[in-house]
mmCIF file with all atom_site columns, C-alpha atoms in Angstrom:
data_model
loop_
_atom_site.group_PDB
_atom_site.id
_atom_site.type_symbol
_atom_site.label_atom_id
_atom_site.label_alt_id
_atom_site.label_comp_id
_atom_site.label_asym_id
_atom_site.label_entity_id
_atom_site.label_seq_id
_atom_site.pdbx_PDB_ins_code
_atom_site.Cartn_x
_atom_site.Cartn_y
_atom_site.Cartn_z
_atom_site.occupancy
_atom_site.B_iso_or_equiv
_atom_site.pdbx_formal_charge
_atom_site.auth_seq_id
_atom_site.auth_comp_id
_atom_site.auth_asym_id
_atom_site.auth_atom_id
_atom_site.pdbx_PDB_model_num
ATOM 1   C CA . UNK A 1 1   ? 0.041   0.211   0.008   1.00 92.00 ? 1000 UNK A CA 1
ATOM 2   C CA . UNK A 1 2   ? 1.338   3.244   -0.950  1.00 93.00 ? 1001 UNK A CA 1
ATOM 3   C CA . UNK A 1 3   ? 0.580   7.041   -0.492  1.00 92.00 ? 1002 UNK A CA 1
ATOM 4   C CA . UNK A 1 4   ? 0.692   9.410   2.208   1.00 91.00 ? 1003 UNK A CA 1
ATOM 5   C CA . UNK A 1 5   ? -2.975  9.087   3.463   1.00 91.00 ? 1004 UNK A CA 1
ATOM 6   C CA . UNK A 1 6   ? -3.030  4.965   2.968   1.00 93.00 ? 1005 UNK A CA 1
ATOM 7   C CA . UNK A 1 7   ? 0.408   4.210   4.454   1.00 92.00 ? 1006 UNK A CA 1
ATOM 8   C CA . UNK A 1 8   ? -0.653  6.103   7.554   1.00 91.00 ? 1007 UNK A CA 1
ATOM 9   C CA . UNK A 1 9   ? -4.063  4.741   7.975   1.00 92.00 ? 1008 UNK A CA 1
ATOM 10  C CA . UNK A 1 10  ? -2.736  1.384   7.394   1.00 91.00 ? 1009 UNK A CA 1
ATOM 11  C CA . UNK A 1 11  ? -0.030  2.385   9.833   1.00 90.00 ? 1010 UNK A CA 1
ATOM 12  C CA . UNK A 1 12  ? -2.745  3.559   12.536  1.00 89.00 ? 1011 UNK A CA 1
ATOM 13  C CA . UNK A 1 13  ? -5.183  0.545   11.780  1.00 91.00 ? 1012 UNK A CA 1
ATOM 14  C CA . UNK A 1 14  ? -4.497  -2.121  15.036  1.00 90.00 ? 1013 UNK A CA 1
ATOM 15  C CA . UNK A 1 15  ? -6.211  -4.626  12.866  1.00 90.00 ? 1014 UNK A CA 1
ATOM 16  C CA . UNK A 1 16  ? -3.194  -4.331  10.452  1.00 90.00 ? 1015 UNK A CA 1
ATOM 17  C CA . UNK A 1 17  ? 0.163   -6.555  10.520  1.00 91.00 ? 1016 UNK A CA 1
ATOM 18  C CA . UNK A 1 18  ? 2.730   -4.287  8.951   1.00 91.00 ? 1017 UNK A CA 1
ATOM 19  C CA . UNK A 1 19  ? 5.836   -6.391  7.349   1.00 93.00 ? 1018 UNK A CA 1
ATOM 20  C CA . UNK A 1 20  ? 7.831   -3.251  6.416   1.00 93.00 ? 1019 UNK A CA 1
ATOM 21  C CA . UNK A 1 21  ? 7.544   0.194   5.833   1.00 94.00 ? 1020 UNK A CA 1
ATOM 22  C CA . UNK A 1 22  ? 9.763   1.661   2.982   1.00 95.00 ? 1021 UNK A CA 1
ATOM 23  C CA . UNK A 1 23  ? 9.862   5.690   3.331   1.00 94.00 ? 1022 UNK A CA 1
ATOM 24  C CA . UNK A 1 24  ? 12.039  8.442   2.421   1.00 94.00 ? 1023 UNK A CA 1
ATOM 25  C CA . UNK A 1 25  ? 14.218  10.639  4.785   1.00 93.00 ? 1024 UNK A CA 1
ATOM 26  C CA . UNK A 1 26  ? 12.012  13.695  3.465   1.00 93.00 ? 1025 UNK A CA 1
ATOM 27  C CA . UNK A 1 27  ? 8.632   11.564  4.002   1.00 92.00 ? 1026 UNK A CA 1
ATOM 28  C CA . UNK A 1 28  ? 9.843   10.276  7.415   1.00 90.00 ? 1027 UNK A CA 1
ATOM 29  C CA . UNK A 1 29  ? 10.973  14.443  8.461   1.00 87.00 ? 1028 UNK A CA 1
ATOM 30  C CA . UNK A 1 30  ? 7.846   15.654  7.403   1.00 87.00 ? 1029 UNK A CA 1
ATOM 31  C CA . UNK A 1 31  ? 5.673   13.154  9.274   1.00 83.00 ? 1030 UNK A CA 1
ATOM 32  C CA . UNK A 1 32  ? 3.741   14.019  12.085  1.00 75.00 ? 1031 UNK A CA 1
ATOM 33  C CA . UNK A 1 33  ? 2.613   10.411  12.939  1.00 72.00 ? 1032 UNK A CA 1
ATOM 34  C CA . UNK A 1 34  ? 4.908   8.058   14.738  1.00 71.00 ? 1033 UNK A CA 1
ATOM 35  C CA . UNK A 1 35  ? 6.225   5.159   12.062  1.00 78.00 ? 1034 UNK A CA 1
ATOM 36  C CA . UNK A 1 36  ? 6.765   1.715   13.192  1.00 74.00 ? 1035 UNK A CA 1
ATOM 37  C CA . UNK A 1 37  ? 10.233  1.792   13.936  1.00 73.00 ? 1036 UNK A CA 1
ATOM 38  C CA . UNK A 1 38  ? 10.957  -1.777  13.854  1.00 71.00 ? 1037 UNK A CA 1
ATOM 39  C CA . UNK A 1 39  ? 9.730   -2.310  10.359  1.00 85.00 ? 1038 UNK A CA 1
ATOM 40  C CA . UNK A 1 40  ? 11.073  1.134   8.959   1.00 90.00 ? 1039 UNK A CA 1
ATOM 41  C CA . UNK A 1 41  ? 13.642  1.051   6.492   1.00 93.00 ? 1040 UNK A CA 1
ATOM 42  C CA . UNK A 1 42  ? 14.382  4.420   4.796   1.00 93.00 ? 1041 UNK A CA 1
ATOM 43  C CA . UNK A 1 43  ? 15.627  4.376   1.262   1.00 95.00 ? 1042 UNK A CA 1
ATOM 44  C CA . UNK A 1 44  ? 15.926  6.713   -1.585  1.00 95.00 ? 1043 UNK A CA 1
ATOM 45  C CA . UNK A 1 45  ? 12.365  7.273   -4.058  1.00 94.00 ? 1044 UNK A CA 1
ATOM 46  C CA . UNK A 1 46  ? 14.096  4.880   -6.650  1.00 93.00 ? 1045 UNK A CA 1
ATOM 47  C CA . UNK A 1 47  ? 13.967  1.938   -4.079  1.00 94.00 ? 1046 UNK A CA 1
ATOM 48  C CA . UNK A 1 48  ? 10.299  2.257   -3.493  1.00 95.00 ? 1047 UNK A CA 1
ATOM 49  C CA . UNK A 1 49  ? 9.994   2.447   -7.279  1.00 93.00 ? 1048 UNK A CA 1
ATOM 50  C CA . UNK A 1 50  ? 11.284  -0.601  -7.654  1.00 93.00 ? 1049 UNK A CA 1
ATOM 51  C CA . UNK A 1 51  ? 8.574   -2.260  -5.636  1.00 93.00 ? 1050 UNK A CA 1
ATOM 52  C CA . UNK A 1 52  ? 5.545   -0.883  -7.152  1.00 93.00 ? 1051 UNK A CA 1
ATOM 53  C CA . UNK A 1 53  ? 3.843   -0.937  -10.417 1.00 89.00 ? 1052 UNK A CA 1
ATOM 54  C CA . UNK A 1 54  ? 5.110   1.549   -12.848 1.00 89.00 ? 1053 UNK A CA 1
ATOM 55  C CA . UNK A 1 55  ? 4.350   5.251   -12.452 1.00 87.00 ? 1054 UNK A CA 1
ATOM 56  C CA . UNK A 1 56  ? 2.625   4.557   -9.101  1.00 90.00 ? 1055 UNK A CA 1
ATOM 57  C CA . UNK A 1 57  ? 2.413   7.972   -6.820  1.00 90.00 ? 1056 UNK A CA 1
ATOM 58  C CA . UNK A 1 58  ? 3.864   6.851   -3.849  1.00 94.00 ? 1057 UNK A CA 1
ATOM 59  C CA . UNK A 1 59  ? 4.883   9.990   -2.139  1.00 93.00 ? 1058 UNK A CA 1
ATOM 60  C CA . UNK A 1 60  ? 8.028   8.599   -0.500  1.00 94.00 ? 1059 UNK A CA 1
ATOM 61  C CA . UNK A 1 61  ? 5.926   5.922   1.522   1.00 94.00 ? 1060 UNK A CA 1
ATOM 62  C CA . UNK A 1 62  ? 5.107   2.145   0.788   1.00 94.00 ? 1061 UNK A CA 1
ATOM 63  C CA . UNK A 1 63  ? 3.600   -0.375  2.997   1.00 94.00 ? 1062 UNK A CA 1
ATOM 64  C CA . UNK A 1 64  ? 3.470   -3.936  3.094   1.00 93.00 ? 1063 UNK A CA 1
ATOM 65  C CA . UNK A 1 65  ? 1.078   -5.285  5.065   1.00 92.00 ? 1064 UNK A CA 1
ATOM 66  C CA . UNK A 1 66  ? -1.145  -8.659  5.815   1.00 91.00 ? 1065 UNK A CA 1
ATOM 67  C CA . UNK A 1 67  ? -5.074  -7.981  4.200   1.00 89.00 ? 1066 UNK A CA 1
ATOM 68  C CA . UNK A 1 68  ? -7.309  -7.162  6.998   1.00 90.00 ? 1067 UNK A CA 1
ATOM 69  C CA . UNK A 1 69  ? -9.644  -9.928  7.906   1.00 88.00 ? 1068 UNK A CA 1
ATOM 70  C CA . UNK A 1 70  ? -12.371 -11.133 5.825   1.00 88.00 ? 1069 UNK A CA 1
ATOM 71  C CA . UNK A 1 71  ? -15.847 -9.648  6.640   1.00 91.00 ? 1070 UNK A CA 1
ATOM 72  C CA . UNK A 1 72  ? -18.711 -11.353 5.274   1.00 95.00 ? 1071 UNK A CA 1
ATOM 73  C CA . UNK A 1 73  ? -22.436 -10.105 4.403   1.00 97.00 ? 1072 UNK A CA 1
ATOM 74  C CA . UNK A 1 74  ? -23.961 -11.552 7.417   1.00 96.00 ? 1073 UNK A CA 1
ATOM 75  C CA . UNK A 1 75  ? -21.490 -10.258 10.165  1.00 96.00 ? 1074 UNK A CA 1
ATOM 76  C CA . UNK A 1 76  ? -22.307 -6.569  8.276   1.00 97.00 ? 1075 UNK A CA 1
ATOM 77  C CA . UNK A 1 77  ? -26.053 -7.440  8.462   1.00 97.00 ? 1076 UNK A CA 1
ATOM 78  C CA . UNK A 1 78  ? -25.950 -8.211  12.204  1.00 96.00 ? 1077 UNK A CA 1
ATOM 79  C CA . UNK A 1 79  ? -24.156 -5.108  13.071  1.00 95.00 ? 1078 UNK A CA 1
ATOM 80  C CA . UNK A 1 80  ? -26.882 -3.157  11.116  1.00 96.00 ? 1079 UNK A CA 1
ATOM 81  C CA . UNK A 1 81  ? -29.495 -5.213  12.791  1.00 94.00 ? 1080 UNK A CA 1
ATOM 82  C CA . UNK A 1 82  ? -30.751 -2.090  15.084  1.00 94.00 ? 1081 UNK A CA 1
ATOM 83  C CA . UNK A 1 83  ? -29.595 0.952   13.059  1.00 95.00 ? 1082 UNK A CA 1
ATOM 84  C CA . UNK A 1 84  ? -32.470 1.962   10.935  1.00 94.00 ? 1083 UNK A CA 1
ATOM 85  C CA . UNK A 1 85  ? -30.464 4.514   9.105   1.00 93.00 ? 1084 UNK A CA 1
ATOM 86  C CA . UNK A 1 86  ? -27.991 2.082   8.448   1.00 96.00 ? 1085 UNK A CA 1
ATOM 87  C CA . UNK A 1 87  ? -26.288 2.983   4.659   1.00 96.00 ? 1086 UNK A CA 1
ATOM 88  C CA . UNK A 1 88  ? -24.451 0.211   2.540   1.00 98.00 ? 1087 UNK A CA 1
ATOM 89  C CA . UNK A 1 89  ? -23.202 0.568   -0.625  1.00 97.00 ? 1088 UNK A CA 1
ATOM 90  C CA . UNK A 1 90  ? -23.246 -2.325  -3.677  1.00 97.00 ? 1089 UNK A CA 1
ATOM 91  C CA . UNK A 1 91  ? -21.110 -2.155  -6.514  1.00 95.00 ? 1090 UNK A CA 1
ATOM 92  C CA . UNK A 1 92  ? -22.296 -4.085  -9.540  1.00 92.00 ? 1091 UNK A CA 1
ATOM 93  C CA . UNK A 1 93  ? -19.065 -5.196  -11.547 1.00 89.00 ? 1092 UNK A CA 1
ATOM 94  C CA . UNK A 1 94  ? -17.169 -1.831  -11.012 1.00 91.00 ? 1093 UNK A CA 1
ATOM 95  C CA . UNK A 1 95  ? -13.836 -2.457  -12.475 1.00 88.00 ? 1094 UNK A CA 1
ATOM 96  C CA . UNK A 1 96  ? -11.356 0.195   -12.383 1.00 92.00 ? 1095 UNK A CA 1
ATOM 97  C CA . UNK A 1 97  ? -9.704  0.735   -8.750  1.00 92.00 ? 1096 UNK A CA 1
ATOM 98  C CA . UNK A 1 98  ? -9.706  4.227   -8.563  1.00 93.00 ? 1097 UNK A CA 1
ATOM 99  C CA . UNK A 1 99  ? -13.397 4.184   -9.097  1.00 93.00 ? 1098 UNK A CA 1
ATOM 100 C CA . UNK A 1 100 ? -14.005 1.699   -6.142  1.00 94.00 ? 1099 UNK A CA 1
ATOM 101 C CA . UNK A 1 101 ? -11.188 3.836   -4.000  1.00 95.00 ? 1100 UNK A CA 1
ATOM 102 C CA . UNK A 1 102 ? -13.164 7.034   -4.589  1.00 95.00 ? 1101 UNK A CA 1
ATOM 103 C CA . UNK A 1 103 ? -16.549 5.356   -3.417  1.00 96.00 ? 1102 UNK A CA 1
ATOM 104 C CA . UNK A 1 104 ? -14.794 3.965   -0.766  1.00 96.00 ? 1103 UNK A CA 1
ATOM 105 C CA . UNK A 1 105 ? -14.257 7.581   0.543   1.00 96.00 ? 1104 UNK A CA 1
ATOM 106 C CA . UNK A 1 106 ? -17.228 8.598   -0.234  1.00 96.00 ? 1105 UNK A CA 1
ATOM 107 C CA . UNK A 1 107 ? -18.914 5.968   1.978   1.00 97.00 ? 1106 UNK A CA 1
ATOM 108 C CA . UNK A 1 108 ? -16.773 6.524   4.934   1.00 97.00 ? 1107 UNK A CA 1
ATOM 109 C CA . UNK A 1 109 ? -17.631 10.144  4.639   1.00 96.00 ? 1108 UNK A CA 1
ATOM 110 C CA . UNK A 1 110 ? -21.062 9.440   4.938   1.00 94.00 ? 1109 UNK A CA 1
ATOM 111 C CA . UNK A 1 111 ? -20.880 6.984   7.600   1.00 95.00 ? 1110 UNK A CA 1
ATOM 112 C CA . UNK A 1 112 ? -21.792 3.849   5.294   1.00 97.00 ? 1111 UNK A CA 1
ATOM 113 C CA . UNK A 1 113 ? -21.230 0.493   6.975   1.00 97.00 ? 1112 UNK A CA 1
ATOM 114 C CA . UNK A 1 114 ? -19.646 -1.274  4.457   1.00 98.00 ? 1113 UNK A CA 1
ATOM 115 C CA . UNK A 1 115 ? -19.413 -1.318  0.550   1.00 98.00 ? 1114 UNK A CA 1
ATOM 116 C CA . UNK A 1 116 ? -20.241 -4.627  -0.927  1.00 97.00 ? 1115 UNK A CA 1
ATOM 117 C CA . UNK A 1 117 ? -18.420 -6.046  -4.251  1.00 95.00 ? 1116 UNK A CA 1
ATOM 118 C CA . UNK A 1 118 ? -18.669 -9.053  -6.516  1.00 92.00 ? 1117 UNK A CA 1
ATOM 119 C CA . UNK A 1 119 ? -15.909 -11.433 -5.494  1.00 88.00 ? 1118 UNK A CA 1
ATOM 120 C CA . UNK A 1 120 ? -15.181 -12.150 -9.301  1.00 85.00 ? 1119 UNK A CA 1
ATOM 121 C CA . UNK A 1 121 ? -15.617 -8.636  -11.150 1.00 79.00 ? 1120 UNK A CA 1
ATOM 122 C CA . UNK A 1 122 ? -13.957 -6.058  -8.617  1.00 84.00 ? 1121 UNK A CA 1
ATOM 123 C CA . UNK A 1 123 ? -10.310 -5.169  -8.796  1.00 84.00 ? 1122 UNK A CA 1
ATOM 124 C CA . UNK A 1 124 ? -7.739  -6.617  -6.150  1.00 82.00 ? 1123 UNK A CA 1
ATOM 125 C CA . UNK A 1 125 ? -7.649  -4.879  -2.687  1.00 84.00 ? 1124 UNK A CA 1
ATOM 126 C CA . UNK A 1 126 ? -4.031  -3.536  -3.341  1.00 83.00 ? 1125 UNK A CA 1
ATOM 127 C CA . UNK A 1 127 ? -1.790  -0.590  -4.382  1.00 84.00 ? 1126 UNK A CA 1
ATOM 128 C CA . UNK A 1 128 ? -4.396  1.527   -6.543  1.00 87.00 ? 1127 UNK A CA 1
ATOM 129 C CA . UNK A 1 129 ? -7.474  0.771   -4.979  1.00 91.00 ? 1128 UNK A CA 1
ATOM 130 C CA . UNK A 1 130 ? -6.225  1.273   -1.362  1.00 91.00 ? 1129 UNK A CA 1
ATOM 131 C CA . UNK A 1 131 ? -4.369  4.913   -2.445  1.00 91.00 ? 1130 UNK A CA 1
ATOM 132 C CA . UNK A 1 132 ? -7.806  6.088   -4.285  1.00 92.00 ? 1131 UNK A CA 1
ATOM 133 C CA . UNK A 1 133 ? -9.368  5.255   -1.203  1.00 93.00 ? 1132 UNK A CA 1
ATOM 134 C CA . UNK A 1 134 ? -7.232  7.359   1.128   1.00 92.00 ? 1133 UNK A CA 1
ATOM 135 C CA . UNK A 1 135 ? -7.254  5.559   4.353   1.00 92.00 ? 1134 UNK A CA 1
ATOM 136 C CA . UNK A 1 136 ? -11.171 4.681   3.923   1.00 94.00 ? 1135 UNK A CA 1
ATOM 137 C CA . UNK A 1 137 ? -10.257 0.483   3.653   1.00 94.00 ? 1136 UNK A CA 1
ATOM 138 C CA . UNK A 1 138 ? -8.960  1.140   7.070   1.00 94.00 ? 1137 UNK A CA 1
ATOM 139 C CA . UNK A 1 139 ? -12.749 2.265   8.563   1.00 94.00 ? 1138 UNK A CA 1
ATOM 140 C CA . UNK A 1 140 ? -15.529 0.729   5.846   1.00 96.00 ? 1139 UNK A CA 1
ATOM 141 C CA . UNK A 1 141 ? -15.427 -3.178  5.620   1.00 96.00 ? 1140 UNK A CA 1
ATOM 142 C CA . UNK A 1 142 ? -15.060 -3.786  1.794   1.00 96.00 ? 1141 UNK A CA 1
ATOM 143 C CA . UNK A 1 143 ? -17.249 -7.119  1.566   1.00 96.00 ? 1142 UNK A CA 1
ATOM 144 C CA . UNK A 1 144 ? -17.010 -9.635  -1.190  1.00 95.00 ? 1143 UNK A CA 1
ATOM 145 C CA . UNK A 1 145 ? -20.154 -11.899 -2.266  1.00 95.00 ? 1144 UNK A CA 1
ATOM 146 C CA . UNK A 1 146 ? -19.950 -14.442 -4.987  1.00 92.00 ? 1145 UNK A CA 1
ATOM 147 C CA . UNK A 1 147 ? -23.747 -13.790 -6.074  1.00 93.00 ? 1146 UNK A CA 1
ATOM 148 C CA . UNK A 1 148 ? -25.206 -9.997  -6.204  1.00 93.00 ? 1147 UNK A CA 1
ATOM 149 C CA . UNK A 1 149 ? -28.867 -11.096 -6.773  1.00 93.00 ? 1148 UNK A CA 1
ATOM 150 C CA . UNK A 1 150 ? -28.829 -13.221 -3.791  1.00 96.00 ? 1149 UNK A CA 1
ATOM 151 C CA . UNK A 1 151 ? -27.060 -10.514 -1.700  1.00 96.00 ? 1150 UNK A CA 1
ATOM 152 C CA . UNK A 1 152 ? -29.914 -8.086  -2.526  1.00 95.00 ? 1151 UNK A CA 1
ATOM 153 C CA . UNK A 1 153 ? -32.116 -10.836 -1.501  1.00 97.00 ? 1152 UNK A CA 1
ATOM 154 C CA . UNK A 1 154 ? -30.312 -11.363 2.066   1.00 97.00 ? 1153 UNK A CA 1
ATOM 155 C CA . UNK A 1 155 ? -30.488 -7.268  2.503   1.00 97.00 ? 1154 UNK A CA 1
ATOM 156 C CA . UNK A 1 156 ? -34.391 -7.277  1.721   1.00 96.00 ? 1155 UNK A CA 1
ATOM 157 C CA . UNK A 1 157 ? -35.034 -9.933  3.964   1.00 97.00 ? 1156 UNK A CA 1
ATOM 158 C CA . UNK A 1 158 ? -32.694 -7.739  6.463   1.00 97.00 ? 1157 UNK A CA 1
ATOM 159 C CA . UNK A 1 159 ? -35.107 -4.751  6.089   1.00 96.00 ? 1158 UNK A CA 1
ATOM 160 C CA . UNK A 1 160 ? -33.160 -2.701  3.755   1.00 97.00 ? 1159 UNK A CA 1
ATOM 161 C CA . UNK A 1 161 ? -34.514 -0.781  0.916   1.00 94.00 ? 1160 UNK A CA 1
ATOM 162 C CA . UNK A 1 162 ? -32.528 -1.629  -2.258  1.00 94.00 ? 1161 UNK A CA 1
ATOM 163 C CA . UNK A 1 163 ? -32.235 1.488   -4.479  1.00 92.00 ? 1162 UNK A CA 1
ATOM 164 C CA . UNK A 1 164 ? -30.506 1.426   -8.057  1.00 91.00 ? 1163 UNK A CA 1
ATOM 165 C CA . UNK A 1 165 ? -28.788 4.472   -9.563  1.00 88.00 ? 1164 UNK A CA 1
ATOM 166 C CA . UNK A 1 166 ? -29.314 4.994   -12.934 1.00 87.00 ? 1165 UNK A CA 1
ATOM 167 C CA . UNK A 1 167 ? -28.432 7.761   -14.945 1.00 81.00 ? 1166 UNK A CA 1
ATOM 168 C CA . UNK A 1 168 ? -31.585 7.896   -17.013 1.00 83.00 ? 1167 UNK A CA 1
ATOM 169 C CA . UNK A 1 169 ? -34.065 6.897   -14.371 1.00 85.00 ? 1168 UNK A CA 1
ATOM 170 C CA . UNK A 1 170 ? -37.168 8.762   -14.166 1.00 88.00 ? 1169 UNK A CA 1
ATOM 171 C CA . UNK A 1 171 ? -36.941 9.990   -10.778 1.00 86.00 ? 1170 UNK A CA 1
ATOM 172 C CA . UNK A 1 172 ? -33.901 12.189  -8.825  1.00 87.00 ? 1171 UNK A CA 1
ATOM 173 C CA . UNK A 1 173 ? -32.306 10.718  -5.706  1.00 83.00 ? 1172 UNK A CA 1
ATOM 174 C CA . UNK A 1 174 ? -33.419 13.676  -3.783  1.00 85.00 ? 1173 UNK A CA 1
ATOM 175 C CA . UNK A 1 175 ? -37.033 12.787  -5.185  1.00 88.00 ? 1174 UNK A CA 1
ATOM 176 C CA . UNK A 1 176 ? -36.928 9.300   -2.989  1.00 84.00 ? 1175 UNK A CA 1
ATOM 177 C CA . UNK A 1 177 ? -37.859 8.745   0.435   1.00 82.00 ? 1176 UNK A CA 1
ATOM 178 C CA . UNK A 1 178 ? -34.669 7.021   2.026   1.00 82.00 ? 1177 UNK A CA 1
ATOM 179 C CA . UNK A 1 179 ? -35.643 6.638   5.904   1.00 85.00 ? 1178 UNK A CA 1
ATOM 180 C CA . UNK A 1 180 ? -34.705 3.139   7.099   1.00 91.00 ? 1179 UNK A CA 1
ATOM 181 C CA . UNK A 1 181 ? -32.065 0.743   6.250   1.00 96.00 ? 1180 UNK A CA 1
ATOM 182 C CA . UNK A 1 182 ? -30.913 2.043   2.555   1.00 95.00 ? 1181 UNK A CA 1
ATOM 183 C CA . UNK A 1 183 ? -28.502 -0.168  0.084   1.00 96.00 ? 1182 UNK A CA 1
ATOM 184 C CA . UNK A 1 184 ? -27.462 1.910   -2.626  1.00 95.00 ? 1183 UNK A CA 1
ATOM 185 C CA . UNK A 1 185 ? -26.707 -0.217  -5.933  1.00 94.00 ? 1184 UNK A CA 1
ATOM 186 C CA . UNK A 1 186 ? -24.243 1.630   -8.161  1.00 92.00 ? 1185 UNK A CA 1
ATOM 187 C CA . UNK A 1 187 ? -23.482 0.144   -11.886 1.00 87.00 ? 1186 UNK A CA 1
ATOM 188 C CA . UNK A 1 188 ? -20.219 -0.526  -13.665 1.00 85.00 ? 1187 UNK A CA 1
ATOM 189 C CA . UNK A 1 189 ? -18.367 1.905   -15.327 1.00 82.00 ? 1188 UNK A CA 1
ATOM 190 C CA . UNK A 1 190 ? -20.037 2.761   -19.410 1.00 80.00 ? 1189 UNK A CA 1
ATOM 191 C CA . UNK A 1 191 ? -22.584 -0.247  -18.899 1.00 77.00 ? 1190 UNK A CA 1
ATOM 192 C CA . UNK A 1 192 ? -23.914 0.889   -15.383 1.00 78.00 ? 1191 UNK A CA 1
ATOM 193 C CA . UNK A 1 193 ? -26.648 -1.509  -13.605 1.00 78.00 ? 1192 UNK A CA 1
ATOM 194 C CA . UNK A 1 194 ? -27.218 -5.282  -15.308 1.00 79.00 ? 1193 UNK A CA 1
ATOM 195 C CA . UNK A 1 195 ? -30.700 -5.939  -15.511 1.00 75.00 ? 1194 UNK A CA 1
#
């Protein structure tokens, strides 16, 4: 995971197991947070460039960490059981990691309980997605499911209104009463929501 906000969020998350932190002297000197001494290695920018994808904008910091523990839809639904204002975001085949990251940022800003994605049609939770999420992966669970139609059924059974966002829809989101538990469905880049 690379980039200033994403890396600091990872390092401040007690659920993360940090393996190694590569940082430039400039980043360390400008950082107001404590960096984990045991895993910190101060290197030049080229050393960080070597371990990341080409053209990754790392801002002088990269963190090698174990992934977060998986969370499952039933766990999220149990956490939302008594919250009548719970909001979930469901992404239908969104494939660009930057778009998933942007949705994660918005979900964190609006206090969403989770972002739900399809397990086979979503980019990996890696550097680009994490950088775009800018730390939101550490506060909003990203939950993978095998079947979105089945997930929708489970959401409805748990008392969620399922609302699909579509550019050509006859109603604006502001016209809809969104009181109660809500799951907002967003479609893929270009194709939008599947039938």
